[in-house]
Structure formats: structure tokens, C-alpha cells
Short mmCIF file of C-alpha atoms and ligand atoms in Angstrom, two decimals:
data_model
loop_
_atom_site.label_atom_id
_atom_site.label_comp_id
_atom_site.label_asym_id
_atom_site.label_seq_id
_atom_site.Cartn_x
_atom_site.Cartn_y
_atom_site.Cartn_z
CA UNK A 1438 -16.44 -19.57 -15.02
CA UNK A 1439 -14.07 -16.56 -14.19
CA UNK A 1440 -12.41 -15.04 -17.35
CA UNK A 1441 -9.02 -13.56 -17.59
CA UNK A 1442 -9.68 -10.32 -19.64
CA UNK A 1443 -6.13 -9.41 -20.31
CA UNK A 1444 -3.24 -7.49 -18.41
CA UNK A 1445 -2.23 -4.09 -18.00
CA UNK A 1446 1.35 -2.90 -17.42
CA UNK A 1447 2.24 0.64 -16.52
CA UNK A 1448 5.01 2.40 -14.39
CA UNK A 1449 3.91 3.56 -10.96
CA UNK A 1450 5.86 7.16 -10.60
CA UNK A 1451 4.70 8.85 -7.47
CA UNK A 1452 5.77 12.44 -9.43
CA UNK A 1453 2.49 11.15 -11.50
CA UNK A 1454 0.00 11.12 -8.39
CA UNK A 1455 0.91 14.87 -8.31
CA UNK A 1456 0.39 15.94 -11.78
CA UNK A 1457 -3.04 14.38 -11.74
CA UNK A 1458 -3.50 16.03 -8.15
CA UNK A 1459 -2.52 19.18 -10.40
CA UNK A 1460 -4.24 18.50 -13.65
CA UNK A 1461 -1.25 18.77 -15.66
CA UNK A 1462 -2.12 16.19 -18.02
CA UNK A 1463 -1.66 18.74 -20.83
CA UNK A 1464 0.77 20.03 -19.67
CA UNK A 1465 3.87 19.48 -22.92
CA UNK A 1466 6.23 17.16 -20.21
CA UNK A 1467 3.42 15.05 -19.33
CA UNK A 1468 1.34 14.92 -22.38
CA UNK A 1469 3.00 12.88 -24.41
CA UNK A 1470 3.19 10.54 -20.95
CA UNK A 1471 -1.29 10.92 -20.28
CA UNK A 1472 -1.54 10.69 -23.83
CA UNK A 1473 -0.96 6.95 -23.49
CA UNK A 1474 -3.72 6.23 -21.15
CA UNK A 1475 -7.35 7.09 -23.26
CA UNK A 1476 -6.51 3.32 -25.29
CA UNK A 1477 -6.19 1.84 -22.18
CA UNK A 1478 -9.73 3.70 -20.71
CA UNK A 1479 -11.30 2.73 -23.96
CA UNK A 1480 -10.20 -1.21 -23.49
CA UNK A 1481 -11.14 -1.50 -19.70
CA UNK A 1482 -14.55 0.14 -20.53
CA UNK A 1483 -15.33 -2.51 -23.11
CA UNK A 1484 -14.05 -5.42 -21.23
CA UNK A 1485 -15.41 -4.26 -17.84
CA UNK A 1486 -13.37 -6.56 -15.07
CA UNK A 1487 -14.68 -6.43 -11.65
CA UNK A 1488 -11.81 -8.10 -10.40
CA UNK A 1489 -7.77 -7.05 -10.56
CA UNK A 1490 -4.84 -8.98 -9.42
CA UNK A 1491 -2.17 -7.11 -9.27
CA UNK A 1492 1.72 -7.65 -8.95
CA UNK A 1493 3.34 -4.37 -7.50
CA UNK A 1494 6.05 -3.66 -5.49
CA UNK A 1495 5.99 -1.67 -1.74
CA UNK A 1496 8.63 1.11 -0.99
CA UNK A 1497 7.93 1.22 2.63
CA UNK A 1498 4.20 1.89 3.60
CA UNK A 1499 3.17 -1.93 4.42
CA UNK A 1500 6.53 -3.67 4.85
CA UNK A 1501 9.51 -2.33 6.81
CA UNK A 1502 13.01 -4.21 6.77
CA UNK A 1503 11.84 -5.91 10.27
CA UNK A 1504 9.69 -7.97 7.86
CA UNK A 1505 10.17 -8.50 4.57
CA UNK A 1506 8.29 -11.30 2.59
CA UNK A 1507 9.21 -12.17 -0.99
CA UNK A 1508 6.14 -12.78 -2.12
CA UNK A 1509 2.62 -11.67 -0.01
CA UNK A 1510 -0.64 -11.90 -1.39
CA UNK A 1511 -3.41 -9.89 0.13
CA UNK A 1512 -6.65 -11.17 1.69
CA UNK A 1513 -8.14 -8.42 3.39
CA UNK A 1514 -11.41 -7.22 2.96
CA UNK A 1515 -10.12 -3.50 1.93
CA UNK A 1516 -6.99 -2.24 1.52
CA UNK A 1517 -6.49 1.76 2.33
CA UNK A 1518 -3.45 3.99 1.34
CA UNK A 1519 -1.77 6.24 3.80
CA UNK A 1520 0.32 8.59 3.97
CA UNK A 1521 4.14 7.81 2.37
CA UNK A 1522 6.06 10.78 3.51
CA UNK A 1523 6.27 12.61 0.82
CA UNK A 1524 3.71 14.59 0.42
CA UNK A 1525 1.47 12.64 -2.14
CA UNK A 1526 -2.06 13.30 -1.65
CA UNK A 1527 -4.35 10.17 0.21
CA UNK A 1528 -5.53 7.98 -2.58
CA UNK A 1529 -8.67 6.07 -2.65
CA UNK A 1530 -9.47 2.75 -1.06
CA UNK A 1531 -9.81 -0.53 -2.75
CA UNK A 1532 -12.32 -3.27 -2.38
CA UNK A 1533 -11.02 -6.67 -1.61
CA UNK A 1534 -12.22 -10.02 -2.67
CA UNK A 1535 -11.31 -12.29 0.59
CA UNK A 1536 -12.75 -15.00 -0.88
CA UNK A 1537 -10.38 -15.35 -4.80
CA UNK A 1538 -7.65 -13.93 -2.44
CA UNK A 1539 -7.65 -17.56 -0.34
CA UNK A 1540 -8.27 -18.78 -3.37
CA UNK A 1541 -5.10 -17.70 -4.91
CA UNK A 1542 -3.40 -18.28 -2.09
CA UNK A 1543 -4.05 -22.18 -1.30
CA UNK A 1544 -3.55 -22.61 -5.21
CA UNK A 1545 -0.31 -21.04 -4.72
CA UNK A 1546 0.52 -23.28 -1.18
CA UNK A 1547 -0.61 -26.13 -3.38
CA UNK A 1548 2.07 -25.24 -5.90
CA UNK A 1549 4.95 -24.77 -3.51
CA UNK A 1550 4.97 -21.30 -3.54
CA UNK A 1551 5.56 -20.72 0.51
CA UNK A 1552 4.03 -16.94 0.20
CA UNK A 1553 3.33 -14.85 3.24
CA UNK A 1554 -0.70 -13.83 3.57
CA UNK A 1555 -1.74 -10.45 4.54
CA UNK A 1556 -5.24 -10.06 6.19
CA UNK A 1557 -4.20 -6.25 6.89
CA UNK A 1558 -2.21 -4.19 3.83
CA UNK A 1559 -1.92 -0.75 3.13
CA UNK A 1560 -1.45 -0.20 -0.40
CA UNK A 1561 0.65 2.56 -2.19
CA UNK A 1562 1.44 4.87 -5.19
CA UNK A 1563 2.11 1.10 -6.92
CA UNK A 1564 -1.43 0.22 -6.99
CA UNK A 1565 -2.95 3.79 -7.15
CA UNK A 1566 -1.67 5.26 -9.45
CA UNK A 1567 -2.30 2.73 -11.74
CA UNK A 1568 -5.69 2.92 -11.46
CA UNK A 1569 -5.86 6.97 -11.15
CA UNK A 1570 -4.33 6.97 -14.61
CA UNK A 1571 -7.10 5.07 -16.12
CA UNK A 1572 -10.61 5.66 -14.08
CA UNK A 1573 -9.78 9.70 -13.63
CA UNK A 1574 -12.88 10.48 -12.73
CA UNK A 1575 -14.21 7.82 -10.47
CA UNK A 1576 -15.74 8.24 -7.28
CA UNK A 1577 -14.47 4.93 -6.06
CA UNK A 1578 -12.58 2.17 -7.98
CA UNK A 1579 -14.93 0.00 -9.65
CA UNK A 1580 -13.59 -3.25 -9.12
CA UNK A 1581 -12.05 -5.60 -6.28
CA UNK A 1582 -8.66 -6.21 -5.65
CA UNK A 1583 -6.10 -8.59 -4.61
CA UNK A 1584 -2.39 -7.22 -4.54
CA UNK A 1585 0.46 -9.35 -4.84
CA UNK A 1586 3.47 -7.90 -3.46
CA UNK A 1587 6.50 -8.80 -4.62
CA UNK A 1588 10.09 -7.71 -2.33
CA UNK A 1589 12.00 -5.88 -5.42
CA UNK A 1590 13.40 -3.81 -2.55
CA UNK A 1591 16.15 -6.23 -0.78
CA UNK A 1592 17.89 -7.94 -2.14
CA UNK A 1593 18.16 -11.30 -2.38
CA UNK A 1594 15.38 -10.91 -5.08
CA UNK A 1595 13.50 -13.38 -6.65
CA UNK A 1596 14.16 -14.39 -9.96
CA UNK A 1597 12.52 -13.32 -13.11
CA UNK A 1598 12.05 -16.95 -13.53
CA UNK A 1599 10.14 -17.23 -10.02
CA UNK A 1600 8.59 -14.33 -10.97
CA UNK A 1601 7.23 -15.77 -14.18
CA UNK A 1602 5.98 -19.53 -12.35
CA UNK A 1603 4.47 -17.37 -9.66
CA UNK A 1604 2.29 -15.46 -12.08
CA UNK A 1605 1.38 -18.94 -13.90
CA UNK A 1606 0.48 -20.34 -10.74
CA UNK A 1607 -1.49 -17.41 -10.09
CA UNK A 1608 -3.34 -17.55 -13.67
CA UNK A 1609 -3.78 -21.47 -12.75
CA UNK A 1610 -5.54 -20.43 -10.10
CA UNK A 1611 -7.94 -17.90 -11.69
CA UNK A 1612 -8.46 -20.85 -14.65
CA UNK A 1613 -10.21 -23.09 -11.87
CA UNK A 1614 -11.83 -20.22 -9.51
CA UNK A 1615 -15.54 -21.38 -9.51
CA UNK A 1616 -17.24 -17.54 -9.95
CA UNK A 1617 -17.61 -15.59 -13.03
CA UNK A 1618 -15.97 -12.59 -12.20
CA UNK A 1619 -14.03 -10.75 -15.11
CA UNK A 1620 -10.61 -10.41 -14.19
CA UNK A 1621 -7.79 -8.09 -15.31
CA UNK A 1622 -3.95 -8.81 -14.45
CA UNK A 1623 -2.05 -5.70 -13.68
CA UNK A 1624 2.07 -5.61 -13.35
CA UNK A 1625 2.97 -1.97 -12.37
CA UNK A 1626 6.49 -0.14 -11.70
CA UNK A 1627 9.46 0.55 -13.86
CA UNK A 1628 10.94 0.37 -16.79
CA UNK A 1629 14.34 0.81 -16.94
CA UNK A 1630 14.81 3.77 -14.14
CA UNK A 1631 17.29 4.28 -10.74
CA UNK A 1632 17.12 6.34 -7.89
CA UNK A 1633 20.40 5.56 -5.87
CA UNK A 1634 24.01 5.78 -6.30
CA UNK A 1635 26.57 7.60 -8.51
CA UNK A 1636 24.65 6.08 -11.59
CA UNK A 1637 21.54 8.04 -10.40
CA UNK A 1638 19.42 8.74 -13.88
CA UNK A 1639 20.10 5.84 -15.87
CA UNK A 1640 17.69 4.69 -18.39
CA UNK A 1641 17.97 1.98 -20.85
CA UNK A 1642 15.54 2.18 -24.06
CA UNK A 1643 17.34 -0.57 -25.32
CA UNK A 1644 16.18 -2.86 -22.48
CA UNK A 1645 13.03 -1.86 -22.17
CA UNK A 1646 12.52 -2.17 -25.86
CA UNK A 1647 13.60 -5.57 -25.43
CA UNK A 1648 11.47 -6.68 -22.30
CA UNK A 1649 8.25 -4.71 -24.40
CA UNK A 1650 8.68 -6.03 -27.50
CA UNK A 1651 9.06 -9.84 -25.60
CA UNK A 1652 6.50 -9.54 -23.23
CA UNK A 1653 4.00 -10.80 -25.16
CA UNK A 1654 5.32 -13.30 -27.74
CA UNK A 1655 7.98 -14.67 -25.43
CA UNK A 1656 8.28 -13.82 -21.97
CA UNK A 1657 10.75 -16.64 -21.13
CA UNK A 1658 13.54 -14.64 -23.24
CA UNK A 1659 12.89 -12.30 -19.99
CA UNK A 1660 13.82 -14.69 -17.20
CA UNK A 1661 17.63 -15.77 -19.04
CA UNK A 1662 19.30 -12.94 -17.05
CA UNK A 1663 20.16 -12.76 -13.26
CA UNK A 1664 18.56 -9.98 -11.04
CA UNK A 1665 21.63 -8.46 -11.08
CA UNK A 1666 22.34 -8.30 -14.78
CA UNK A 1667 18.76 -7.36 -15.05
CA UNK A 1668 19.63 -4.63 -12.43
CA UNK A 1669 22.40 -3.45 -15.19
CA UNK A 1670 20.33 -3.28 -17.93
CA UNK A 1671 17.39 -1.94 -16.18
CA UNK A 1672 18.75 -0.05 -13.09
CA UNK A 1673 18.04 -0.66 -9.44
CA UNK A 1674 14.47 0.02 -9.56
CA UNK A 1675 14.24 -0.51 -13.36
CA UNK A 1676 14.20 -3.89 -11.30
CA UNK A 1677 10.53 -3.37 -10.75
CA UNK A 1678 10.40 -5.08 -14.06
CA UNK A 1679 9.83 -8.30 -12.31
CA UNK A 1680 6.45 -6.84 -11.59
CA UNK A 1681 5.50 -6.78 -15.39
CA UNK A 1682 6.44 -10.38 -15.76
CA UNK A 1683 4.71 -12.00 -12.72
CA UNK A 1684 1.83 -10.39 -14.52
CA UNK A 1685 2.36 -11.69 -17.53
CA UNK A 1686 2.75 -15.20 -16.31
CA UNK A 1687 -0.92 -14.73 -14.66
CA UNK A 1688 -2.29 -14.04 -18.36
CA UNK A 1689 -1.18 -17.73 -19.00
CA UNK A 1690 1.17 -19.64 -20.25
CA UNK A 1691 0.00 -19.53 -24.30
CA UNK A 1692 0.66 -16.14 -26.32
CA UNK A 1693 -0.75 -13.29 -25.82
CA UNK A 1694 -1.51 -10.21 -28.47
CA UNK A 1695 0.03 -7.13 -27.78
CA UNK A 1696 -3.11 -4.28 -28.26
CA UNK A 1697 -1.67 -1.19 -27.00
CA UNK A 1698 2.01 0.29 -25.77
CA UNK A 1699 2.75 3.68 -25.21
CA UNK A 1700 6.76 4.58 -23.98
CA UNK A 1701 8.17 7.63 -22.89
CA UNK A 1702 11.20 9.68 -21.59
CA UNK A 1703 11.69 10.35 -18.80
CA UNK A 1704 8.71 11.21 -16.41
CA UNK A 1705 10.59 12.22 -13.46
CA UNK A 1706 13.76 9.65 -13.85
CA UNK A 1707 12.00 7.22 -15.50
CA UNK A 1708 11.38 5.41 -18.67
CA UNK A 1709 8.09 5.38 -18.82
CA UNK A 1710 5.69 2.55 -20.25
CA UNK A 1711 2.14 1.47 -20.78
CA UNK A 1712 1.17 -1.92 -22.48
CA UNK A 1713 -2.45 -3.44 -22.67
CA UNK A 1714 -2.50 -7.21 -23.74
CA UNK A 1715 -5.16 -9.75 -24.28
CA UNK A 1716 -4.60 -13.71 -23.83
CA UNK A 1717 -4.57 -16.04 -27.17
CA UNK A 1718 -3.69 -14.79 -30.94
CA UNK A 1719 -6.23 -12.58 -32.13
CA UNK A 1720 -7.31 -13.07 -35.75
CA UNK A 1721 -7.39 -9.46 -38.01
CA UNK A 1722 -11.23 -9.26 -38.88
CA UNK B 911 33.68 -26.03 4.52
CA UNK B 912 31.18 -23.69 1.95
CA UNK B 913 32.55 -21.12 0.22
CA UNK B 914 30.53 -18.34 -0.28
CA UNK B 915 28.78 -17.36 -3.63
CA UNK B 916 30.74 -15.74 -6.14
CA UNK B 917 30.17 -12.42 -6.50
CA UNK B 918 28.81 -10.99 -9.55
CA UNK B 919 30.78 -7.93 -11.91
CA UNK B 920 29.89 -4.99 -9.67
CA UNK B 921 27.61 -2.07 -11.31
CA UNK B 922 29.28 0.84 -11.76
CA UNK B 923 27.80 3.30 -9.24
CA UNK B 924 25.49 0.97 -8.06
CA UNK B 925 24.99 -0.08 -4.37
CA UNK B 926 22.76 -3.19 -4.22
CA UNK B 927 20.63 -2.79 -1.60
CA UNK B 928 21.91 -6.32 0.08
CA UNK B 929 21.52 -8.38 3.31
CA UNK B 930 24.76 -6.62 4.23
CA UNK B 931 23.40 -3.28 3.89
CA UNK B 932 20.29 -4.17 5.53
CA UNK B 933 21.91 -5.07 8.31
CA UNK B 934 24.02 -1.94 8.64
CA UNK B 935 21.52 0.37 7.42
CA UNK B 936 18.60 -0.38 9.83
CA UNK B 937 18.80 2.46 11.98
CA UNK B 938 18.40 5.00 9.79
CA UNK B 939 16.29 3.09 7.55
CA UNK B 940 13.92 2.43 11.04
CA UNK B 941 13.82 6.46 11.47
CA UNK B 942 13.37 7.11 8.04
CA UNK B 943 10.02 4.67 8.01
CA UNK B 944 8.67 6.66 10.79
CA UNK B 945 8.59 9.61 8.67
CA UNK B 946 5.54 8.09 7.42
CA UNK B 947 4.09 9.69 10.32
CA UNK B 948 3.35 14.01 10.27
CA UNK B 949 3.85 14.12 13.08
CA UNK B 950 7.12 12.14 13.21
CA UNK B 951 8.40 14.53 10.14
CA UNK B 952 7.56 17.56 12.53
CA UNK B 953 9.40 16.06 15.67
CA UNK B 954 12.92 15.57 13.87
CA UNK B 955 12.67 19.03 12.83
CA UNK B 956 12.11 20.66 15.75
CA UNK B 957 14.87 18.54 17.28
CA UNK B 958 16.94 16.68 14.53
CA UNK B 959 19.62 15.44 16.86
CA UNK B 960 17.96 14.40 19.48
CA UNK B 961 15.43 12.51 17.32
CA UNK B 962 18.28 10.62 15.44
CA UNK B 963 19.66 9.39 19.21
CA UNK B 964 16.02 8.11 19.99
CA UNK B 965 16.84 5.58 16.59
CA UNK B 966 20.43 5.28 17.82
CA UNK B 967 21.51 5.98 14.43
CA UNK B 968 25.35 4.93 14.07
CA UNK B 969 28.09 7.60 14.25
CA UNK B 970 28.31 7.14 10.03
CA UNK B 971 24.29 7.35 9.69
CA UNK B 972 24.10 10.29 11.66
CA UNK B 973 27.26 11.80 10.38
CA UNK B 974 25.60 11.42 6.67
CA UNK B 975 22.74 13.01 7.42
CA UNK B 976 24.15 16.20 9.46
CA UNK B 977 25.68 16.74 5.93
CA UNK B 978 23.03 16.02 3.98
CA UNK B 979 25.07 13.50 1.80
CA UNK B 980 22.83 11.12 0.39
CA UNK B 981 26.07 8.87 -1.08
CA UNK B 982 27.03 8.95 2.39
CA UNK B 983 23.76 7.61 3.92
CA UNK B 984 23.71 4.81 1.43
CA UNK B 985 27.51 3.70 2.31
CA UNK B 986 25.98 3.43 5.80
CA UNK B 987 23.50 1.44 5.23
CA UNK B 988 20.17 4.05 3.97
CA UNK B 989 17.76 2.62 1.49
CA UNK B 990 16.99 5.10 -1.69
CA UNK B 991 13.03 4.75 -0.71
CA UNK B 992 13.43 5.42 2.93
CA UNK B 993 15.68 8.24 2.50
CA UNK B 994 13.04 9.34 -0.18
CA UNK B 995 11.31 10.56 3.41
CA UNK B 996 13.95 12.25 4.85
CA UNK B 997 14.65 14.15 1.62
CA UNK B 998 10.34 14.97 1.81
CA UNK B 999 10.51 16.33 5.16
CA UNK B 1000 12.99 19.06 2.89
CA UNK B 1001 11.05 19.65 0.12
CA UNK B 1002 13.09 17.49 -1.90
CA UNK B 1003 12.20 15.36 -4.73
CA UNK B 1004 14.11 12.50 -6.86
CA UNK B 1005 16.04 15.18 -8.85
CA UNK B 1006 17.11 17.11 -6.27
CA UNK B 1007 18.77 13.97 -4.97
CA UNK B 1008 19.56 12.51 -8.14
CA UNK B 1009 21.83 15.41 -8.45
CA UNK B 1010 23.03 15.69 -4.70
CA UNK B 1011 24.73 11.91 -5.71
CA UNK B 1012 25.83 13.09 -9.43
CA UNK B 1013 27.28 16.22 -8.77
CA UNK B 1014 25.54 17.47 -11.45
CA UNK B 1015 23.48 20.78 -10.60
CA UNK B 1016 19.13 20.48 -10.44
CA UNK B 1017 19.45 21.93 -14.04
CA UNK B 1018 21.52 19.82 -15.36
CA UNK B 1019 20.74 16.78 -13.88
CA UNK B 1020 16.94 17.65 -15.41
CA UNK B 1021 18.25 18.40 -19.16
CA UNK B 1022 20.25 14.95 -18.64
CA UNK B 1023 17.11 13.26 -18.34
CA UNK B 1024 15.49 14.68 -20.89
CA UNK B 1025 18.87 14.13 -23.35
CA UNK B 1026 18.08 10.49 -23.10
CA UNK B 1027 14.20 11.05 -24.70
CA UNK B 1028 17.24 10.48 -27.48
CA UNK B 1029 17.67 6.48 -27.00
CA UNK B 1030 14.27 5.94 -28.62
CA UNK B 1031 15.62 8.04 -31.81
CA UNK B 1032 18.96 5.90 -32.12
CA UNK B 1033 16.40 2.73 -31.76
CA UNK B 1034 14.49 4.16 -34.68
CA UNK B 1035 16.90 4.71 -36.85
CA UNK B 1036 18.51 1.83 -36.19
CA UNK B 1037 15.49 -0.21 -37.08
CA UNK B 1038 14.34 1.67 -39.91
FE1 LIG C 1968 8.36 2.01 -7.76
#
């Protein structure tokens, strides 16, 4: 039987991708940021997944405004970056895993969750950097994917509540998948952090203190507030929050021990976080 | 007769990227996507207005970017990460905008950023 290892959480700043591409990681802004990672290295290499689901957001490399699905899960056999226009250098290819993706996906069909399906995806800074921060020195990603986008882009948005079924449905899923794979559950972007408008800079420790410290223990007490009060407290991409708690939902519905958080301001205009947690309550030895 | 969804308390200086600004914003959100593309970013500089009339940006789209007003580009419609390409293909990066739609210089902008590494003192304190 498939096991759910735990979940990782981290924010997705392209500004990252360059500093690796750099090697600035000692660098005294982004120390204290890199710093947070070598836990997170040391957990993945004992628990060794092969497989990662992972909710992320796109910001225009797979899905222009002609198309926008709320929720797509990926089923292709290998999902490639590309170039985003900015000036980030190509990231590595993932693996796919066809077969969980289809998986996931009737599960989630099953459930009432009227997703789109992607059997071609390119995948961005969301899902590389991610795994750049944490397998620095790999030649090519050593697990399988499936990517879950979810539309935190325009809005209408789906709800954090949405957001936190979909992930269940998703760990329900993984619970009766017949392999044995090892799986890890990754929710990427944010925290509190915005781009656009007048506000431009805002960051909200309070918030994010709030969503970290619940994430684990609680994750309902996430889901009370609307997108858009979420998108006070957080900011307009601090909205990539939602990301975190689909995630968390796919841990499963039952606590979860918090093993690992690192938080830091800013990196580039962001708040940014790391968490590592593993299902059930864990017992001090 | 359906009356239409309350609005939420606006966000002060915030411009939710809605239905209704989807709709008016697809132009130069459509030319911004192809930016994607090198060889796109190299086209609209060699000829900036003529590659804006191929994605028959409006007269307020095209207006905003001739200026180089990013608050402009979002009242007509632009998308934060599809104008993120336009301000690549000029070297410029989330600060440079961030300040371009504060009016706060680069510098300053930077050092606000880094004034609120702050928060995570007061929420220290305050929790013992
Ligand atoms: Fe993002």
C-alpha cells in the first residue's frame, strides 16, 4: 500500500531560481532564507518518496486567460519548463506518473470535483523551485510527479474551504491507490506577499503566523475567511496560500505534527516560509 | 429579477484581478503572454508600436504602456504576472515595479521591505 510520507510547504519566488543560478546561498540576504532548507534535505533523504503531488499555482506558462481551469490535475507522462519571460534560467524536467495521475483524477470525478485533466503541462518556477531548493545537486529530480494546479490568478477563486475538500479528496485517493509508492504532498507559493497595485509590498507576519502556526493542528480555522478577506490579510498573491492548504488537506484529515518551519523577511517582496509536516501525533521518544 | 452579489469592503490599493478586468484586460494580457517567446520579446522592441496594433491593444492599454505606467496598465485591464514580461523585456524586476506603482524610489521601496523583517520582532515580543 502507498504511504503518505508527509508534506512540504515552501514559497515559490522566481528571484530564488536566480540566486541558486548564482550561488548566493551565503550570501547575508539570502542566508538566513537557504538556511531553512538543510532540515528539509535531511527529512526527504530519510523518508525517500518517489512520488510528489503537488498543489501550485501557474502565472502564465501553461494557462492563458483564453482558458482558465480552477482546478487541473496533470496526467502527462513528463512535464518540461520553458521559458517565462523573464529571464529565469530552463529548469529541469519532471517525471510523471500517468497512471496515480488517473488515479487521482477519477477519485476526484467520483467525489464531485469537476477538475479539468491535462495530458500536456508545462510546469513553472512553482514546482521548480521547490524542488531546486531541496535536491541542489541533482542531476535529475528523483521522483515522479503529478501537479495540481490550482487558478489563484482570476478571480473568482476557489475557496479555502474547496481548497481544503480538494486536498482530502486527493489524500482519499492516495489512501486507496493499490502501489506502494512513497508519497510526499507539496503546497508551494506565498505567504503573505503582493505584486500589484498602490499597496505593492505588503506583508503580513501576523497572518502568516496565524495560517503556520494552524496549519497543522487545525487547518479548518484557515478556510473561515473569504478569498477576499484572505486577500487582505495575505495580499493578492499572499493568496497563493490556498496552495498550502489544498496540501494540507492531501496529508489527511487527522492531525498532523509540525517537524520543521523556517520564516523570513522579505526575499524579494515576500514573506518567506518553509514548513515540513508528518501525518498523525508523533510521540517524544 | 437577481440582484447581483454584494460587493465586498474594497482593499485599499488593491485591484482584484476580476472577470471584469479579464475581460478588459485581454489584449494586453494576450501580448504580454507571447513574451514567453525570445523571439516575441525581440520583435516588440524592434517595433513596439506596431507590435501592440498586431494585439489590437485598446487606446488605454497602449496608452499605459507608451508611458510605462504600470498603475495605468492594471486600470486597463493588465495582469501583475503578465506585465511581469513586459517589465523583463526591460530589465526590470518586482522592485523596480513595486516602486514604479508606490512612488517610492528603487531604494526606498527595497529598505521598506526590509523595515518589515520588523513584524516578526513585534510578534516576539508580544508573545514573550
Ligand atoms: Fe507565485
Amino acid at each position: 500500500m502507498a504511504e503518505i510520507v508527509g508534506a512540504y510547504f515552501t514559497s515559490h519566488v522566481p528571484a530564488i531560481g536566480n540566486a541558486i543560478h548564482k550561488g548566493l546561498q551565503q550570501d547575508p540576504y539570502w542566508k538566513p532564507f537557504f538556511d531553512g532548507y538543510p532540515p528539509v534535505q535531511q527529512w526527504l533523504a530519510k523518508t525517500k518518496p518517489d512520488v510528489a503531488v503537488v498543489f501550485y499555482n501557474d502565472h502564465g506558462l501553461n494557462f492563458f486567460l483564453d482558458k482558465m481551469p480552477t482546478f487541473a490535475v496533470g496526467a502527462a507522462p513528463q512535464y518540461d519548463n520553458a521559458d517565462e519571460g523573464w529571464g529565469l534560467p530552463l529548469f529541469k524536467s519532471f517525471e510523471g506518473h500517468p497512471a496515480l495521475s488517473w488515479h487521482i483524477i477519477n477519485n476526484l470525478v467520483e467525489d464531485e470535483f469537476d477538475i479539468t485533466t491535462c495530458q500536456k503541462m508545462l510546469v513553472d518556477h512553482a514546482l521548480s523551485i521547490p524542488f531546486e531548493l531541496v535536491y541542489p545537486d541533482a542531476d535529475a529530480w528523483p521522483m515522479k510527479l503529478v501537479p495540481i494546479a490550482i487558478n489563484t490568478v482570476q478571480h473568482p477563486l476557489p475557496s479555502a474551504k474547496r481548497c481544503l475538500a480538494l486536498g482530502r479528496a486527493v489524500n482519499k485517493a492516495l489512501r486507496n491507490w493499490a502501489g506502494d509508492e512513497r508519497i510526499v504532498v507539496m503546497g508551494t507559493g506565498g505567504l503573505s506577499h503582493q505584486l500589484d497595485g498602490e499597496r505593492a509590498g505588503f506583508i503580513n507576519a501576523a497572518y502568516d503566523t496565524f495560517c503556520m502556526d494552524n496549519l497543522s493542528v487545525d487547518p479548518d480555522a484557515l478556510t473561515r475567511d473569504s478569498v477576499h478577506e484572505m486577500v487582505r490579510k495575505s495580499g493578492t498573491q499572499g493568496i497563493e496560500v490556498l496552495n498550502w492548504i489544498a496540501a494540507r488537506g492531501a496529508l489527511g484529515e487527522g492531525p498532523a505534527t509540525e517537524l520543521h518551519r523556517n520564516y523570513h523577511i522579505p526575499i524579494s517582496n515576500t514573506a518567506a516560509a518553509t514548513m515540513v509536516m508528518e501525518p498523525g501525533v508523533l510521540v517524544p521518544a | 429579477m437577481t440582484t447581483p452579489t454584494e460587493r465586498p469592503e474594497p482593499i485599499p490599493g488593491t485591484h482584484l484581478f476580476d472577470g471584469e478586468a479579464a475581460a478588459k484586460g485581454f489584449e494586453i494580457n494576450a501580448m504580454c503572454y507571447s513574451f514567453n517567446d525570445a523571439a516575441n520579446r525581440q520583435a516588440f522592441l524592434d517595433d513596439e508600436d506596431g507590435y501592440c496594433a498586431k494585439f489590437k491593444l485598446t487606446p488605454p492599454q497602449r496608452d499605459a504602456v507608451a508611458k510605462r505606467d504600470v498603475l495605468g496598465m492594471i486600470a486597463a485591464g493588465g495582469n501583475i504576472y503578465y506585465l511581469a514580461k513586459l517589465a523583463g523585456i526591460f530589465g526590470l524586476n518586482v522592485q523596480d515595479v513595486g516602486s514604479m506603482q508606490t512612488g517610492l524610489t528603487v531604494p526606498e521601496f527595497k529598505a521598506m521591505l526590509l523595515a518589515q523583517a520588523d513584524q516578526i520582532k513585534q510578534l516576539e515580543k508580544a508573545n514573550g
